[in-house]
PDB file of C-alpha atoms in Angstrom:
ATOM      1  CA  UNK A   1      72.285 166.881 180.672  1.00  0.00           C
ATOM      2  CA  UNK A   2      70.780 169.465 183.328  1.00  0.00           C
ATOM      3  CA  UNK A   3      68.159 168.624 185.405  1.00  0.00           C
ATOM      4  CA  UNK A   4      65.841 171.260 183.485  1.00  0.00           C
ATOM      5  CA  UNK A   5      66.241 169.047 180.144  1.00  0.00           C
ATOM      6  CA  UNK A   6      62.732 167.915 180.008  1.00  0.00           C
ATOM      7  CA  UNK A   7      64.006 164.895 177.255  1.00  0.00           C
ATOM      8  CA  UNK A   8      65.965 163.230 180.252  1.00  0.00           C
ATOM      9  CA  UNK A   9      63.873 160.464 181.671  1.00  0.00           C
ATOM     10  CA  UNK A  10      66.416 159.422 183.886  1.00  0.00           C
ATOM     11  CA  UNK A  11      66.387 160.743 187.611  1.00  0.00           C
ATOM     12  CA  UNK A  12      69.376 162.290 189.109  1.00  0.00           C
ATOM     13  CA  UNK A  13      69.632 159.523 191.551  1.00  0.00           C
ATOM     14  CA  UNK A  14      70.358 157.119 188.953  1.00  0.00           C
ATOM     15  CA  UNK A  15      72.871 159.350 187.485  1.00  0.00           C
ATOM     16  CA  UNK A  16      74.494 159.738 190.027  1.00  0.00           C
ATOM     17  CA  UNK A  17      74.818 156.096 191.308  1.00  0.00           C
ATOM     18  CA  UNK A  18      75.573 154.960 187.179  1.00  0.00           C
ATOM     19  CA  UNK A  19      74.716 151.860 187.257  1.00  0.00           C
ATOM     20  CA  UNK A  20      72.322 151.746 183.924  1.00  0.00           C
ATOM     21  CA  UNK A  21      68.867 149.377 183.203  1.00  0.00           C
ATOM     22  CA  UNK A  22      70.866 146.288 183.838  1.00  0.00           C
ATOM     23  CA  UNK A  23      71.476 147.794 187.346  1.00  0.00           C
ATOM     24  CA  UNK A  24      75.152 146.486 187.651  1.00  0.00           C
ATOM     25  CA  UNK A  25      77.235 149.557 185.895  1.00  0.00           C
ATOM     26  CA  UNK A  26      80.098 148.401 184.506  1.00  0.00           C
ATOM     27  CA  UNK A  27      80.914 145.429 186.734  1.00  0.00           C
ATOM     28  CA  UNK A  28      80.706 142.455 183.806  1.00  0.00           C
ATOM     29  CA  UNK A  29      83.224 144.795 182.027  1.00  0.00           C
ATOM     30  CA  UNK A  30      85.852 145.451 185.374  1.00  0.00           C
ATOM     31  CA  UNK A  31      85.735 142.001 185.773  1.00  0.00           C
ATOM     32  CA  UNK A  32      86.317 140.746 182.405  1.00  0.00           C
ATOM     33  CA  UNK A  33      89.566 142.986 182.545  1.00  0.00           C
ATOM     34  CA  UNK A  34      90.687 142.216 185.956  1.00  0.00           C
ATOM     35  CA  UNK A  35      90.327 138.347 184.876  1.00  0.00           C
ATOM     36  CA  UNK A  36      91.539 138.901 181.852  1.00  0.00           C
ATOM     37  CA  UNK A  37      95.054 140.418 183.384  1.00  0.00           C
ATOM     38  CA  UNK A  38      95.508 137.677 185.669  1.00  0.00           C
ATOM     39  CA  UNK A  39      95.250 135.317 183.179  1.00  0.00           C
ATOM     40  CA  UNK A  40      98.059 136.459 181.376  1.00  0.00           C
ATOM     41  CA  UNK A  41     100.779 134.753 183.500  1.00  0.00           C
ATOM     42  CA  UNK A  42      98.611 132.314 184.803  1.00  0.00           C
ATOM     43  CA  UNK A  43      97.559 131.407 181.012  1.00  0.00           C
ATOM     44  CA  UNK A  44     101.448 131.090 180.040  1.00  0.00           C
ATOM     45  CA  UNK A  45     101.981 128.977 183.271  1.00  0.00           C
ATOM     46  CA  UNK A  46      98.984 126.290 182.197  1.00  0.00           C
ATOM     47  CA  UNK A  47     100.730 126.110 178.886  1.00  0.00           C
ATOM     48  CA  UNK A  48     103.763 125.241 180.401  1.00  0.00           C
ATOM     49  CA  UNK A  49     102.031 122.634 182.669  1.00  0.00           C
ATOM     50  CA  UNK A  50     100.153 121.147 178.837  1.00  0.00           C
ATOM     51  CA  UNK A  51     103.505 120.708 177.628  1.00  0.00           C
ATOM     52  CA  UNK A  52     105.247 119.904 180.875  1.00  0.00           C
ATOM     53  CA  UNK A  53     102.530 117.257 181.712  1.00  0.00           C
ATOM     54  CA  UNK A  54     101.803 115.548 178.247  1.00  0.00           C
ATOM     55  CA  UNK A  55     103.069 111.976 177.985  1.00  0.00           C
ATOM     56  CA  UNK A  56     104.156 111.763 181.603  1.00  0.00           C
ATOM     57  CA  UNK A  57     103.260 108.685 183.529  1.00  0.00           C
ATOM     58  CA  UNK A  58     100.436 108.193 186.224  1.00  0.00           C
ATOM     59  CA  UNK A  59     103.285 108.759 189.413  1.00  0.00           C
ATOM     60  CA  UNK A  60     105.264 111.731 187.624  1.00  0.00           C
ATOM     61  CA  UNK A  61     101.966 113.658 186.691  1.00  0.00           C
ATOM     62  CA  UNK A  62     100.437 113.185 190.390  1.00  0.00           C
ATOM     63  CA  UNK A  63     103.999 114.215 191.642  1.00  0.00           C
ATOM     64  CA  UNK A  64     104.063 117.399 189.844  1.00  0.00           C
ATOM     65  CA  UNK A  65     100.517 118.278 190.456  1.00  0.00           C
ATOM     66  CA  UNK A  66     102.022 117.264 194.350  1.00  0.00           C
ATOM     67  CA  UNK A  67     104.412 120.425 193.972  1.00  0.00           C
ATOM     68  CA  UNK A  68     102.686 123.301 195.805  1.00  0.00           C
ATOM     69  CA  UNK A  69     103.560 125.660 193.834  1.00  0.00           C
ATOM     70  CA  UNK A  70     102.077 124.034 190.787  1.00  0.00           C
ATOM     71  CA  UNK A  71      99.017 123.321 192.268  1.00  0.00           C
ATOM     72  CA  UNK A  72      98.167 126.859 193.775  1.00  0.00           C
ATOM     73  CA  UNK A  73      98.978 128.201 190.269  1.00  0.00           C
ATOM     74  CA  UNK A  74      96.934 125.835 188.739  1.00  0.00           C
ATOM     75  CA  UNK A  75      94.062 126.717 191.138  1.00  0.00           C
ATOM     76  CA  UNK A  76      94.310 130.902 190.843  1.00  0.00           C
ATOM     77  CA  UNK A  77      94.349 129.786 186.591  1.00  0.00           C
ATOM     78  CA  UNK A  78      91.016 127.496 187.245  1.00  0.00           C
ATOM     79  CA  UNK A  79      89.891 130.376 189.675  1.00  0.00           C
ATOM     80  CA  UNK A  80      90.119 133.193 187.280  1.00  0.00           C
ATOM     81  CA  UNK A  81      89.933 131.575 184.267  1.00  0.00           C
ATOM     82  CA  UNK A  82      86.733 130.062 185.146  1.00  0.00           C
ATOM     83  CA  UNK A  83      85.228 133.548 186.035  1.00  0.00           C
ATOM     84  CA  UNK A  84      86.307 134.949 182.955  1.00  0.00           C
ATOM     85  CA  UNK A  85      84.866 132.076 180.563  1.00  0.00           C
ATOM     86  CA  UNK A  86      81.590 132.844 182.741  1.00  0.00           C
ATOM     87  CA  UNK A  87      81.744 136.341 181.534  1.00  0.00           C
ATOM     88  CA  UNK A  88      82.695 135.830 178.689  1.00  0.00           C
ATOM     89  CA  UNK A  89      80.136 133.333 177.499  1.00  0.00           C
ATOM     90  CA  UNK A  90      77.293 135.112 179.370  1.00  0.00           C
ATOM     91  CA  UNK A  91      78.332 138.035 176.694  1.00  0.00           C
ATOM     92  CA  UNK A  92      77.932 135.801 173.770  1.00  0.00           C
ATOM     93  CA  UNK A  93      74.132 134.537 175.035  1.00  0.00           C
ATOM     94  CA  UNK A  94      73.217 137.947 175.493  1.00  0.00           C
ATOM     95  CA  UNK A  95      74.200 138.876 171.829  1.00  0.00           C
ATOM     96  CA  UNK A  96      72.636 136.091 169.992  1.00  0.00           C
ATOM     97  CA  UNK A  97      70.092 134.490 171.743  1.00  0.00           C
ATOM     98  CA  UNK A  98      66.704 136.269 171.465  1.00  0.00           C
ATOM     99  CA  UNK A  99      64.249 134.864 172.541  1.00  0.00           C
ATOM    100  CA  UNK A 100      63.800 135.261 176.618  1.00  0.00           C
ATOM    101  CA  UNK A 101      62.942 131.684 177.742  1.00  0.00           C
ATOM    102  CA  UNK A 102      65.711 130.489 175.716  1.00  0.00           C
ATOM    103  CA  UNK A 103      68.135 133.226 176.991  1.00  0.00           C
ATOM    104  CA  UNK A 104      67.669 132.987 181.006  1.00  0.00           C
ATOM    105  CA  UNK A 105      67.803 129.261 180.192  1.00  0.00           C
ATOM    106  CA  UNK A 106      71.284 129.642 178.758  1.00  0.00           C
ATOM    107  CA  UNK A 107      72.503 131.893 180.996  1.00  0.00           C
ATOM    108  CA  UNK A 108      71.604 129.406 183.838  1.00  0.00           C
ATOM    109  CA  UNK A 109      73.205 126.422 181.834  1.00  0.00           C
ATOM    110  CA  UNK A 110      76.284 128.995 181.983  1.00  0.00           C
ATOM    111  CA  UNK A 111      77.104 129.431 185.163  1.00  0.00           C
ATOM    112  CA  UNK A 112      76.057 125.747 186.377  1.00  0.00           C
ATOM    113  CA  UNK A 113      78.693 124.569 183.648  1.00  0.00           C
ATOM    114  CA  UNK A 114      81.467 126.892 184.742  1.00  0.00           C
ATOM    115  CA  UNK A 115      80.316 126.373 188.492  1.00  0.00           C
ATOM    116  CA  UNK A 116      80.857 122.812 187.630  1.00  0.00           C
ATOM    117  CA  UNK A 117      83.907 122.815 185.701  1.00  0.00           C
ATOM    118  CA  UNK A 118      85.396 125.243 188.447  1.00  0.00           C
ATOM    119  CA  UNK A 119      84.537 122.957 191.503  1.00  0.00           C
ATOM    120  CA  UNK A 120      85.524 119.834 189.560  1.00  0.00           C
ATOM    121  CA  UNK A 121      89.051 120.831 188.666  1.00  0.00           C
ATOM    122  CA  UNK A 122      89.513 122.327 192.346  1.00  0.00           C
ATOM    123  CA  UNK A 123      88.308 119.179 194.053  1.00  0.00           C
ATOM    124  CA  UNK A 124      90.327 116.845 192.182  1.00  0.00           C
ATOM    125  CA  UNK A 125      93.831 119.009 192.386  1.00  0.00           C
ATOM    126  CA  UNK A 126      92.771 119.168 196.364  1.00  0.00           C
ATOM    127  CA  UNK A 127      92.341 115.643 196.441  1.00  0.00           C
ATOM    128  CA  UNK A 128      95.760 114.693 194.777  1.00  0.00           C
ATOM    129  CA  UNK A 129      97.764 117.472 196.679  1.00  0.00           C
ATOM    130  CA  UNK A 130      96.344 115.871 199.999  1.00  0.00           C
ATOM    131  CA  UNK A 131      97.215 112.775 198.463  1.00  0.00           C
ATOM    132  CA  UNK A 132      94.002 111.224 200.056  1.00  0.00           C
TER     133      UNK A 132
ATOM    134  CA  UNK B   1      53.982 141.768 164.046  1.00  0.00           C
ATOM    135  CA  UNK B   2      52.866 142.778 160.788  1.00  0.00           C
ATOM    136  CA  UNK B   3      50.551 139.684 159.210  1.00  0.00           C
ATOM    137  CA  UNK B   4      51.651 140.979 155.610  1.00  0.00           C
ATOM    138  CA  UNK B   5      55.496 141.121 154.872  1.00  0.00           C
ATOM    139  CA  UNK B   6      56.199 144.433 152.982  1.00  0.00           C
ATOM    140  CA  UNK B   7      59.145 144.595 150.458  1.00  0.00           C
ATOM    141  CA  UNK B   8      61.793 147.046 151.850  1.00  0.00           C
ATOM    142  CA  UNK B   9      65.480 147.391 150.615  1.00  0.00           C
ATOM    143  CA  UNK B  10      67.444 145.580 152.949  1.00  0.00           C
ATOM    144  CA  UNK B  11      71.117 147.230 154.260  1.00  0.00           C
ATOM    145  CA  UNK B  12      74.006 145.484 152.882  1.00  0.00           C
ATOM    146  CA  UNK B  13      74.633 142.370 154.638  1.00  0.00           C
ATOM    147  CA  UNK B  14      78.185 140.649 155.679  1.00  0.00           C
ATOM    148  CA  UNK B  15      78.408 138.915 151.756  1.00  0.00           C
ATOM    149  CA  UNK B  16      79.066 142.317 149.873  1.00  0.00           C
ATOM    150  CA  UNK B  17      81.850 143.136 152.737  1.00  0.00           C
ATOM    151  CA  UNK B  18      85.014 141.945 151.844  1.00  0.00           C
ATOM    152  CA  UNK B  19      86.869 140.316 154.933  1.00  0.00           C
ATOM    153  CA  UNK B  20      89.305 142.712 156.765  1.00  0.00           C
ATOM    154  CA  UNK B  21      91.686 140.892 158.868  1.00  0.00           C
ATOM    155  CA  UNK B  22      90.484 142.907 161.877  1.00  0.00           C
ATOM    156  CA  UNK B  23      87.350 141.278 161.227  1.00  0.00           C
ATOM    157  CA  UNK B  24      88.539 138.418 161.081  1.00  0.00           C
ATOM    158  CA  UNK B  25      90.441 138.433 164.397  1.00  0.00           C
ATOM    159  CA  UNK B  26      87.074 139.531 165.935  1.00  0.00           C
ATOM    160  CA  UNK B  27      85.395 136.980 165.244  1.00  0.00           C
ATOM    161  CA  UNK B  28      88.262 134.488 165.738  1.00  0.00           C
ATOM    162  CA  UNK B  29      88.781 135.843 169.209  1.00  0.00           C
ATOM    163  CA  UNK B  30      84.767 134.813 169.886  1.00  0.00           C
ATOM    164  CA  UNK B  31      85.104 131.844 168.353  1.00  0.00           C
ATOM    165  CA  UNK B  32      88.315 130.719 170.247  1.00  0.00           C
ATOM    166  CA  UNK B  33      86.615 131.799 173.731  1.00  0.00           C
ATOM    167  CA  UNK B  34      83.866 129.932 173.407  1.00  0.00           C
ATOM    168  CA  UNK B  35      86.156 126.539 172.303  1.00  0.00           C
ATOM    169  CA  UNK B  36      88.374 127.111 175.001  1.00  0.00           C
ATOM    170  CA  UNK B  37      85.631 127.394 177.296  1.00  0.00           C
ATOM    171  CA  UNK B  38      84.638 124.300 175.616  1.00  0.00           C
ATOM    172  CA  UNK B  39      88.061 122.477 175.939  1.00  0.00           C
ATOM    173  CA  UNK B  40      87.928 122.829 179.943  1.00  0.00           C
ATOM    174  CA  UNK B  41      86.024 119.833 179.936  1.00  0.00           C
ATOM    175  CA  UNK B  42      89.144 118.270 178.663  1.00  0.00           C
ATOM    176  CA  UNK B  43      90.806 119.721 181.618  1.00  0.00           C
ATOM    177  CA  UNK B  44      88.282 118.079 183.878  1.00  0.00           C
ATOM    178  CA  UNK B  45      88.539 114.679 182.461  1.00  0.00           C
ATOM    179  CA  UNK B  46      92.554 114.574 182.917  1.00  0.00           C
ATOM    180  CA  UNK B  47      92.435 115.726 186.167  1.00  0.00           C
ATOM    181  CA  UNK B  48      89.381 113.798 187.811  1.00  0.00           C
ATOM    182  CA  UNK B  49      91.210 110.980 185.983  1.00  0.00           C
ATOM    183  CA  UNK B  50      94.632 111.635 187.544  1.00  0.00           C
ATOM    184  CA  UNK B  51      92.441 112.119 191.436  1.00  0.00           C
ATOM    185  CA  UNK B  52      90.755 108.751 190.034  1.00  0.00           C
ATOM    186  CA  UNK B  53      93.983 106.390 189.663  1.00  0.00           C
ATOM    187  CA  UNK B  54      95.973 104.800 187.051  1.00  0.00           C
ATOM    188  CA  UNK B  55      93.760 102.998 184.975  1.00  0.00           C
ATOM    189  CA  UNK B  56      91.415 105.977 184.794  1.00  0.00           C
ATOM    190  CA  UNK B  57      94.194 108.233 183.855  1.00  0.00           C
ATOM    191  CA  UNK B  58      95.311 105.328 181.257  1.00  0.00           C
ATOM    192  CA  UNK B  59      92.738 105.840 179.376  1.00  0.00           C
ATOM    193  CA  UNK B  60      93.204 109.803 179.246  1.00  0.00           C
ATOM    194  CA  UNK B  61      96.656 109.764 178.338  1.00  0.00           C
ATOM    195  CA  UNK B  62      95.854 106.912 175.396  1.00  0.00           C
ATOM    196  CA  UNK B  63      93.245 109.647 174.048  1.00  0.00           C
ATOM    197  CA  UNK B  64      95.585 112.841 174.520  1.00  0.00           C
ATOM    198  CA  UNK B  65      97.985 110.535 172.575  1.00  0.00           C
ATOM    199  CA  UNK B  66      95.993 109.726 169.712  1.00  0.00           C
ATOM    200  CA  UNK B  67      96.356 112.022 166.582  1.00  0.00           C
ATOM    201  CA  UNK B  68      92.855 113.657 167.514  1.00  0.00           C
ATOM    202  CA  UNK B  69      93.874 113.682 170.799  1.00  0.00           C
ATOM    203  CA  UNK B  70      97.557 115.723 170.136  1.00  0.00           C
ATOM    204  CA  UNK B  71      95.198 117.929 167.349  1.00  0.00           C
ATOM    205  CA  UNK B  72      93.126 118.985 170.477  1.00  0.00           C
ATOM    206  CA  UNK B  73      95.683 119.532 172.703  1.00  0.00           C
ATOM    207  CA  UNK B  74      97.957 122.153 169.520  1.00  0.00           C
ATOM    208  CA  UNK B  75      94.431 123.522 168.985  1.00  0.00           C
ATOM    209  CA  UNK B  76      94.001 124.414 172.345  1.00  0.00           C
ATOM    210  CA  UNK B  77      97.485 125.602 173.055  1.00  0.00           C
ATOM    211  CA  UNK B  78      97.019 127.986 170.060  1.00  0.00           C
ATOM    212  CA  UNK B  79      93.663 128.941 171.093  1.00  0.00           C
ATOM    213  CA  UNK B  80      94.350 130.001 174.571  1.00  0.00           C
ATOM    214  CA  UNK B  81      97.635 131.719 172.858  1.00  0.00           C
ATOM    215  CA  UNK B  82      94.799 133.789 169.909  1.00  0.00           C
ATOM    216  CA  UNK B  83      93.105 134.799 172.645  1.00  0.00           C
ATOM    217  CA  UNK B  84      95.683 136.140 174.831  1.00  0.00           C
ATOM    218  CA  UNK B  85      97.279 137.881 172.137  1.00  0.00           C
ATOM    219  CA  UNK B  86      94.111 139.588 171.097  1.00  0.00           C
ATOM    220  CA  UNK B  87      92.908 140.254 174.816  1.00  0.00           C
ATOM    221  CA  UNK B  88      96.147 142.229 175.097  1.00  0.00           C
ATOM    222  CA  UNK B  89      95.139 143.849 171.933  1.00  0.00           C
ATOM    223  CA  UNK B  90      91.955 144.972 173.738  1.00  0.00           C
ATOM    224  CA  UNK B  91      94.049 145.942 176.591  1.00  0.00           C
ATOM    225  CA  UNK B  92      95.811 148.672 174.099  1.00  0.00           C
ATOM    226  CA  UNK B  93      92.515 149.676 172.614  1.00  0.00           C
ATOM    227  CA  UNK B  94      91.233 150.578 176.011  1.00  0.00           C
ATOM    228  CA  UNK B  95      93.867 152.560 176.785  1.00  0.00           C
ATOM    229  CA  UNK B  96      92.715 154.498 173.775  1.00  0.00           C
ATOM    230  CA  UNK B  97      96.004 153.303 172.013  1.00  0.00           C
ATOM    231  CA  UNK B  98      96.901 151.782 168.687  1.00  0.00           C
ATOM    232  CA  UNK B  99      93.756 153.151 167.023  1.00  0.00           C
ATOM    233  CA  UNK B 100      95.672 154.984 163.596  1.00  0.00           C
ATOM    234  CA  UNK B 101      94.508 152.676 161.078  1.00  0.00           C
ATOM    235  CA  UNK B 102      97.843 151.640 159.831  1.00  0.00           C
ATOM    236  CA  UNK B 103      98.944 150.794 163.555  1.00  0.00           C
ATOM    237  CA  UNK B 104      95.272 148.727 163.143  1.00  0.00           C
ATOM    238  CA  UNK B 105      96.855 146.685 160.387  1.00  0.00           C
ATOM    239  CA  UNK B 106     100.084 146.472 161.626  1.00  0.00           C
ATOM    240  CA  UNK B 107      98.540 144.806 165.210  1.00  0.00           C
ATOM    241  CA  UNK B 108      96.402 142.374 163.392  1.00  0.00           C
ATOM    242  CA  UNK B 109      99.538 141.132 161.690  1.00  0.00           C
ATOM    243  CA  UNK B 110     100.892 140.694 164.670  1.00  0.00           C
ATOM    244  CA  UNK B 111      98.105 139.177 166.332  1.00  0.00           C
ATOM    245  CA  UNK B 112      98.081 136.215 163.845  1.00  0.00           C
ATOM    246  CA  UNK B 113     101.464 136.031 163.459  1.00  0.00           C
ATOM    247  CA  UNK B 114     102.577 135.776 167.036  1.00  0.00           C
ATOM    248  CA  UNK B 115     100.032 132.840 168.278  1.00  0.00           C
ATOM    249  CA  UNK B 116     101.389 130.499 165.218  1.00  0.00           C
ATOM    250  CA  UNK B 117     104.931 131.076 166.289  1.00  0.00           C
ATOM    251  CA  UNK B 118     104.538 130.563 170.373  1.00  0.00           C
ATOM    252  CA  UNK B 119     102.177 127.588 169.791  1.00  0.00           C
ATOM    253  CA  UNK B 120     104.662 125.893 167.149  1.00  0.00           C
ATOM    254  CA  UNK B 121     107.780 126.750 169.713  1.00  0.00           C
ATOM    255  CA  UNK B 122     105.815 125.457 172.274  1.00  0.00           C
ATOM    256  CA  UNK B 123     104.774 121.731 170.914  1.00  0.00           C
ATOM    257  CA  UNK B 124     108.459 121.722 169.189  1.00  0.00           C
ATOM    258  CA  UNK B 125     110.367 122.131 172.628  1.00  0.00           C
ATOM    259  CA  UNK B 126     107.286 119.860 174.318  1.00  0.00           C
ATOM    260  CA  UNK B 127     107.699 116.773 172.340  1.00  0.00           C
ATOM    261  CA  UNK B 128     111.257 117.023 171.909  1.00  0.00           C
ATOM    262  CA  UNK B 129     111.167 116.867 175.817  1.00  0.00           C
ATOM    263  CA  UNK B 130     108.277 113.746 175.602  1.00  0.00           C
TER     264      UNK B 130
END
């Protein structure tokens, strides 16, 4: 890989920064990881709210979504789990769909679905914990 | 492209592969990201529902309670359990670990193993406490 190796088209200022034709290095793959790890305990704690939460009545279900501790919990899980299902669907467009109208649509469709899921989820847990 | 389709051997295609379980789990892990991805739509009906009032939340809890309803919510538990199992799989592979092919084996074992028992554990001590 010296700069004399006349089969190298790419310019040492691109090997040096390493950020590769798609011009964001590895970022998609950090981030899958780093989402990934948080939502290890935060994963276990939604399961525990599933079970926790399934069958209770209207009152107890508001009151335990009332508990600040469940609800910022439940919010860094929507956070990073949202990111991560962005990533991580964005990876499975990118593998099978071929065709590049159809592709930048569903990339788009991504994000505005896990934009909306995201804001949905966070606006209705604020709205309950401010009991408004 | 070529107006005239020429005749070449094709490679040999997934149906002369016979299925490894690493293959499976894979695929699996794919397939149970995009339905939990999916299943957050569930998550957004229950709690616009709940920020909506009673009778909208009614109406939730009826349909989580419904066999189709309880089948989503064990199918999801396990799901989010697959994946987690098999993203800390990933987690060992990146590390370069756990590569020796009967360590392979002995991981995907594992890996199917240990989602069936937390998700069965988890739905036992749930509905006992329902």
């Amino acid at each position: 890989m010296s700069s004399t190796d006349k089969s190298n088209m790419r310019t040492p200022l691109s090997k040096v920064r390493g950020l590769g034709s798609a011009k964001d290095g590895t970022s998609h793959f950090w981030r899958t990881r780093l989402t990934a790890l948080a939502n290890i305990p935060l994963a276990l704690f939604f399961i525990y709210f599933i079970a926790s939460v399934a069958g209770k009545s209207y009152e107890d279900a508001l009151a335990f979504i009332g508990n600040p501790f469940v609800a910022v919990t439940l919010l860094l899980f929507i956070i990073s789990g949202v990111y991560h299902m962005k990533l991580g669907m964005q990876m499975i467009i990118e593998d099978y769909v071929s065709g590049e109208k159809s592709k930048i649509l569903s990339l788009m469709l991504n994000v505005f679905f896990a934009s909306a899921v995201g804001l949905a989820c966070v606006f209705s847990i604020f709205k309950i914990s401010f009991g408004a | 492209m070529a107006p005239k389709k020429t005749q070449r051997p094709l490679s040999p295609h997934l149906s002369v592969y016979k299925f490894p379980l690493t293959m499976m789990l894979s695929m699996i892990h794919r397939i149970t990201g995009a339905a939990l991805y999916f299943g957050t739509a569930l998550l957004v009906w229950w709690l616009i529902a709940l920020a909506s009032g009673g009778e909208a939340f009614a109406t939730v809890t009826w349909f989580m309670g419904t066999p189709i309803g309880l089948l989503i919510m064990v199918g999801y538990t396990w799901a989010l359990f697959h994946h987690m199992v098999g993203g800390i799989k990933h987690f060992l592979w990146d590390f370069g670990k756990a590569f020796e092919l009967d360590t392979v084996e002995l991981v995907a074992k594992l890996a199917t193993a240990i989602p069936i028992i937390l998700t069965i554990l988890v739905w036992a001590v749930g509905l006992g406490m329902a």
